[in-house]
Amino acid sequence: KSGFVAIVGRPNVGKSTFLNRVIGQKIAIMSDTAQTTRNKIQGIYTTDEAQIVFIDTPGVHKPKSKLGDYMVQSAMSALNEVDAVLFMINAAEKRGAGDNFIIDRLKGIKAPVYLLINKIDQVKPDDMLPIMEQYKTALPWKAVYPISALEGNNVDELLSGLIDAM
Ligand code: GDP
Ligand code: MG
């Protein structure tokens, strides 16, 4: 099994931390210049049964300029080339304009979208319910995973879920 997976979310939600954890625990042999058509390959998660190529899409955020606008367009069309998209939010923050901007852009894509509620180590279990309510019907999520990219909670479950769906 193999597939390309893109990760999106507003700045500081923990995308790089997540990628470092996933790629860090398995081999990631990549040259700096490795690229898909538009996006930087962050690394490859490899097991005996599967290989997931993770792609960073830094262009997917609310643009502040014409150039930014162009970059968002470019990043969004790249999302139509992947097998799955991970949309990451911060469990400790309310849904905001930056999240809504990305959600609106994800509405038209073909790939299944997973909701990753990150930084669960920073919230009490009961405080998870309101945030899940806020996002529940935002998109037809393939699956929802509360995780901690920093501490690793539920990251293996997410990876198994991704592989099972491939
Ligand atoms: P990015 O901008 O989405 O790539 O976010 P980063 O990965 O750079 O993370 C932003 C900040 O959030 C850093 O200080 C991380 O250490 C912190 N962070 C990321 N994931 C977690 C998490 O699961 N729990 C906590 N407590 N902090 C996290
Ligand atoms: Mg980052």
mmCIF file of C-alpha atoms and ligand atoms in Angstrom:
data_model
loop_
_atom_site.group_PDB
_atom_site.id
_atom_site.type_symbol
_atom_site.label_atom_id
_atom_site.label_comp_id
_atom_site.label_asym_id
_atom_site.label_seq_id
_atom_site.Cartn_x
_atom_site.Cartn_y
_atom_site.Cartn_z
ATOM 1 C CA LYS A 1 0.000 0.000 0.000
ATOM 2 C CA SER A 2 1.192 3.512 -0.678
ATOM 3 C CA GLY A 3 -0.166 7.002 -0.951
ATOM 4 C CA PHE A 4 0.445 10.728 -0.824
ATOM 5 C CA VAL A 5 -0.913 12.591 2.175
ATOM 6 C CA ALA A 6 -0.986 16.380 2.557
ATOM 7 C CA ILE A 7 -1.169 18.201 5.864
ATOM 8 C CA VAL A 8 -2.875 21.590 6.164
ATOM 9 C CA GLY A 9 -3.817 23.886 9.006
ATOM 10 C CA ARG A 10 -3.137 27.378 10.183
ATOM 11 C CA PRO A 11 0.269 28.370 11.527
ATOM 12 C CA ASN A 12 1.332 26.933 14.898
ATOM 13 C CA VAL A 13 -1.265 24.189 15.154
ATOM 14 C CA GLY A 14 1.567 21.628 15.170
ATOM 15 C CA LYS A 15 2.019 20.430 11.586
ATOM 16 C CA SER A 16 5.815 20.359 11.689
ATOM 17 C CA THR A 17 5.818 18.714 15.117
ATOM 18 C CA PHE A 18 3.516 16.022 13.764
ATOM 19 C CA LEU A 19 5.656 15.407 10.678
ATOM 20 C CA ASN A 20 8.838 15.271 12.737
ATOM 21 C CA ARG A 21 7.302 12.695 15.035
ATOM 22 C CA VAL A 22 5.939 10.519 12.241
ATOM 23 C CA ILE A 23 8.999 10.702 10.044
ATOM 24 C CA GLY A 24 11.359 10.670 12.996
ATOM 25 C CA GLN A 25 10.159 7.317 14.244
ATOM 26 C CA LYS A 26 10.628 5.636 10.879
ATOM 27 C CA ILE A 27 13.176 6.110 8.154
ATOM 28 C CA ALA A 28 12.994 9.236 6.052
ATOM 29 C CA ILE A 29 15.559 9.316 3.304
ATOM 30 C CA MET A 30 14.945 12.380 1.225
ATOM 31 C CA SER A 31 17.058 14.819 -0.686
ATOM 32 C CA ASP A 32 16.353 18.508 -0.148
ATOM 33 C CA THR A 33 15.341 18.956 -3.730
ATOM 34 C CA ALA A 34 12.725 16.218 -3.838
ATOM 35 C CA GLN A 35 9.474 17.745 -4.966
ATOM 36 C CA THR A 36 6.135 16.730 -6.319
ATOM 37 C CA THR A 37 4.874 19.069 -9.007
ATOM 38 C CA ARG A 38 4.179 21.829 -6.513
ATOM 39 C CA ASN A 39 4.806 20.720 -2.985
ATOM 40 C CA LYS A 40 7.700 19.844 -0.817
ATOM 41 C CA ILE A 41 7.916 16.234 0.226
ATOM 42 C CA GLN A 42 8.515 16.270 3.976
ATOM 43 C CA GLY A 43 9.360 12.637 4.354
ATOM 44 C CA ILE A 44 8.234 9.090 3.869
ATOM 45 C CA TYR A 45 6.739 6.911 6.569
ATOM 46 C CA THR A 46 7.599 3.316 5.787
ATOM 47 C CA THR A 47 6.455 0.044 7.314
ATOM 48 C CA ASP A 48 6.485 -3.513 5.983
ATOM 49 C CA GLU A 49 2.979 -3.063 4.602
ATOM 50 C CA ALA A 50 2.831 0.576 3.603
ATOM 51 C CA GLN A 51 4.553 3.729 2.497
ATOM 52 C CA ILE A 52 3.031 7.144 3.084
ATOM 53 C CA VAL A 53 4.595 10.176 1.431
ATOM 54 C CA PHE A 54 3.849 13.250 3.548
ATOM 55 C CA ILE A 55 3.559 16.603 1.819
ATOM 56 C CA ASP A 56 3.641 19.987 3.445
ATOM 57 C CA THR A 57 1.369 22.601 1.879
ATOM 58 C CA PRO A 58 2.524 25.849 3.468
ATOM 59 C CA GLY A 59 0.597 27.913 0.901
ATOM 60 C CA VAL A 60 -2.804 27.058 2.309
ATOM 61 C CA HIS A 61 -3.606 30.026 4.504
ATOM 62 C CA LYS A 62 -5.485 33.266 4.236
ATOM 63 C CA PRO A 63 -3.597 35.364 1.666
ATOM 64 C CA LYS A 64 -2.530 38.926 2.443
ATOM 65 C CA SER A 65 -1.504 39.873 -1.100
ATOM 66 C CA LYS A 66 -1.971 39.081 -4.785
ATOM 67 C CA LEU A 67 1.099 36.853 -4.665
ATOM 68 C CA GLY A 68 -0.319 35.126 -1.600
ATOM 69 C CA ASP A 69 -3.550 34.632 -3.477
ATOM 70 C CA TYR A 70 -1.687 32.952 -6.325
ATOM 71 C CA MET A 71 0.185 30.701 -3.891
ATOM 72 C CA VAL A 72 -3.057 29.593 -2.256
ATOM 73 C CA GLN A 73 -4.504 28.722 -5.665
ATOM 74 C CA SER A 74 -1.421 26.712 -6.470
ATOM 75 C CA ALA A 75 -1.398 24.896 -3.140
ATOM 76 C CA MET A 76 -5.099 24.114 -3.406
ATOM 77 C CA SER A 77 -4.828 22.569 -6.840
ATOM 78 C CA ALA A 78 -1.992 20.422 -5.499
ATOM 79 C CA LEU A 79 -4.432 19.030 -2.926
ATOM 80 C CA ASN A 80 -6.285 17.414 -5.795
ATOM 81 C CA GLU A 81 -3.219 15.291 -6.478
ATOM 82 C CA VAL A 82 -3.063 13.587 -3.084
ATOM 83 C CA ASP A 83 -4.809 10.501 -1.715
ATOM 84 C CA ALA A 84 -5.768 12.049 1.615
ATOM 85 C CA VAL A 85 -5.650 15.396 3.395
ATOM 86 C CA LEU A 86 -5.034 15.912 7.100
ATOM 87 C CA PHE A 87 -6.594 19.126 8.396
ATOM 88 C CA MET A 88 -5.061 20.012 11.755
ATOM 89 C CA ILE A 89 -6.543 22.286 14.412
ATOM 90 C CA ASN A 90 -5.494 23.269 17.915
ATOM 91 C CA ALA A 91 -7.751 21.710 20.567
ATOM 92 C CA ALA A 92 -7.072 24.652 22.862
ATOM 93 C CA GLU A 93 -8.302 27.305 20.432
ATOM 94 C CA LYS A 94 -11.738 28.275 19.189
ATOM 95 C CA ARG A 95 -12.558 27.873 15.519
ATOM 96 C CA GLY A 96 -11.502 31.090 13.807
ATOM 97 C CA ALA A 97 -11.308 32.883 10.479
ATOM 98 C CA GLY A 98 -8.059 31.118 9.558
ATOM 99 C CA ASP A 99 -9.663 27.705 10.095
ATOM 100 C CA ASN A 100 -12.784 28.708 8.174
ATOM 101 C CA PHE A 101 -10.726 29.922 5.252
ATOM 102 C CA ILE A 102 -9.056 26.524 4.902
ATOM 103 C CA ILE A 103 -12.305 24.605 5.455
ATOM 104 C CA ASP A 104 -13.932 26.553 2.624
ATOM 105 C CA ARG A 105 -11.032 25.682 0.328
ATOM 106 C CA LEU A 106 -11.257 21.994 1.261
ATOM 107 C CA LYS A 107 -14.929 21.775 0.314
ATOM 108 C CA GLY A 108 -14.220 21.177 -3.364
ATOM 109 C CA ILE A 109 -11.479 18.573 -3.179
ATOM 110 C CA LYS A 110 -11.852 14.912 -4.103
ATOM 111 C CA ALA A 111 -9.532 13.355 -1.505
ATOM 112 C CA PRO A 112 -10.898 12.252 1.878
ATOM 113 C CA VAL A 113 -10.189 14.763 4.647
ATOM 114 C CA TYR A 114 -9.240 13.720 8.182
ATOM 115 C CA LEU A 115 -9.686 16.085 11.130
ATOM 116 C CA LEU A 116 -6.733 16.069 13.524
ATOM 117 C CA ILE A 117 -7.497 17.801 16.814
ATOM 118 C CA ASN A 118 -3.970 18.404 18.074
ATOM 119 C CA LYS A 119 -2.523 19.434 21.458
ATOM 120 C CA ILE A 120 -4.996 17.344 23.455
ATOM 121 C CA ASP A 121 -2.374 17.280 26.201
ATOM 122 C CA GLN A 122 -3.307 20.941 26.768
ATOM 123 C CA VAL A 123 -7.035 20.457 27.324
ATOM 124 C CA LYS A 124 -9.154 18.504 29.799
ATOM 125 C CA PRO A 125 -11.163 15.670 28.211
ATOM 126 C CA ASP A 126 -14.447 17.517 28.918
ATOM 127 C CA ASP A 127 -13.173 20.588 27.087
ATOM 128 C CA MET A 128 -12.818 18.498 23.931
ATOM 129 C CA LEU A 129 -16.591 18.282 23.437
ATOM 130 C CA PRO A 130 -17.221 21.941 22.491
ATOM 131 C CA ILE A 131 -14.370 21.942 19.975
ATOM 132 C CA MET A 132 -15.649 18.714 18.400
ATOM 133 C CA GLU A 133 -19.129 20.272 18.202
ATOM 134 C CA GLN A 134 -17.696 23.307 16.388
ATOM 135 C CA TYR A 135 -16.136 21.171 13.669
ATOM 136 C CA LYS A 136 -18.453 18.174 13.498
ATOM 137 C CA THR A 137 -20.398 19.236 10.413
ATOM 138 C CA ALA A 138 -17.804 21.585 8.886
ATOM 139 C CA LEU A 139 -16.788 18.936 6.339
ATOM 140 C CA PRO A 140 -17.722 15.296 5.703
ATOM 141 C CA TRP A 141 -14.712 14.042 7.675
ATOM 142 C CA LYS A 142 -13.367 10.648 6.745
ATOM 143 C CA ALA A 143 -12.414 10.305 10.422
ATOM 144 C CA VAL A 144 -11.641 12.473 13.448
ATOM 145 C CA TYR A 145 -8.528 11.916 15.586
ATOM 146 C CA PRO A 146 -7.755 13.790 18.803
ATOM 147 C CA ILE A 147 -3.956 13.647 19.020
ATOM 148 C CA SER A 148 -0.901 15.092 20.687
ATOM 149 C CA ALA A 149 1.856 15.529 18.127
ATOM 150 C CA LEU A 150 4.181 16.502 20.959
ATOM 151 C CA GLU A 151 3.558 13.527 23.233
ATOM 152 C CA GLY A 152 2.454 11.060 20.587
ATOM 153 C CA ASN A 153 -1.055 10.241 21.823
ATOM 154 C CA ASN A 154 -3.170 8.523 19.173
ATOM 155 C CA VAL A 155 -0.611 9.103 16.390
ATOM 156 C CA ASP A 156 -0.163 5.362 15.755
ATOM 157 C CA GLU A 157 -3.947 4.921 15.565
ATOM 158 C CA LEU A 158 -4.138 7.674 12.973
ATOM 159 C CA LEU A 159 -1.366 6.098 10.892
ATOM 160 C CA SER A 160 -3.124 2.697 11.000
ATOM 161 C CA GLY A 161 -6.380 4.365 9.966
ATOM 162 C CA LEU A 162 -4.679 6.041 7.013
ATOM 163 C CA ILE A 163 -3.058 2.790 5.913
ATOM 164 C CA ASP A 164 -6.298 0.802 6.276
ATOM 165 C CA ALA A 165 -8.064 3.297 3.999
ATOM 166 C CA MET A 166 -5.344 3.116 1.328
HETATM 167 P P1 GDP B 1 3.139 24.489 12.546
HETATM 168 O O1 GDP B 1 3.285 25.968 12.336
HETATM 169 O O2 GDP B 1 1.722 24.065 12.303
HETATM 170 O O3 GDP B 1 4.142 23.682 11.800
HETATM 171 O O4 GDP B 1 3.356 24.236 14.134
HETATM 172 P P2 GDP B 1 4.662 23.676 14.902
HETATM 173 O O5 GDP B 1 4.814 22.219 14.684
HETATM 174 O O6 GDP B 1 5.811 24.533 14.557
HETATM 175 O O7 GDP B 1 4.221 23.877 16.417
HETATM 176 C C1 GDP B 1 3.943 25.145 16.975
HETATM 177 C C2 GDP B 1 4.128 25.084 18.484
HETATM 178 O O8 GDP B 1 3.168 24.193 19.056
HETATM 179 C C3 GDP B 1 5.494 24.545 18.899
HETATM 180 O O9 GDP B 1 5.921 25.261 20.039
HETATM 181 C C4 GDP B 1 5.211 23.085 19.266
HETATM 182 O O10 GDP B 1 6.097 22.563 20.231
HETATM 183 C C5 GDP B 1 3.812 23.184 19.826
HETATM 184 N N1 GDP B 1 3.070 21.919 19.698
HETATM 185 C C6 GDP B 1 2.907 21.182 18.571
HETATM 186 N N2 GDP B 1 2.168 20.081 18.829
HETATM 187 C C7 GDP B 1 1.863 20.113 20.139
HETATM 188 C C8 GDP B 1 1.111 19.236 21.018
HETATM 189 O O11 GDP B 1 0.582 18.195 20.648
HETATM 190 N N3 GDP B 1 1.013 19.637 22.323
HETATM 191 C C9 GDP B 1 1.579 20.778 22.788
HETATM 192 N N4 GDP B 1 1.420 21.060 24.087
HETATM 193 N N5 GDP B 1 2.298 21.604 22.002
HETATM 194 C C10 GDP B 1 2.429 21.291 20.693
HETATM 195 MG MG MG B 2 5.515 24.281 10.331
#
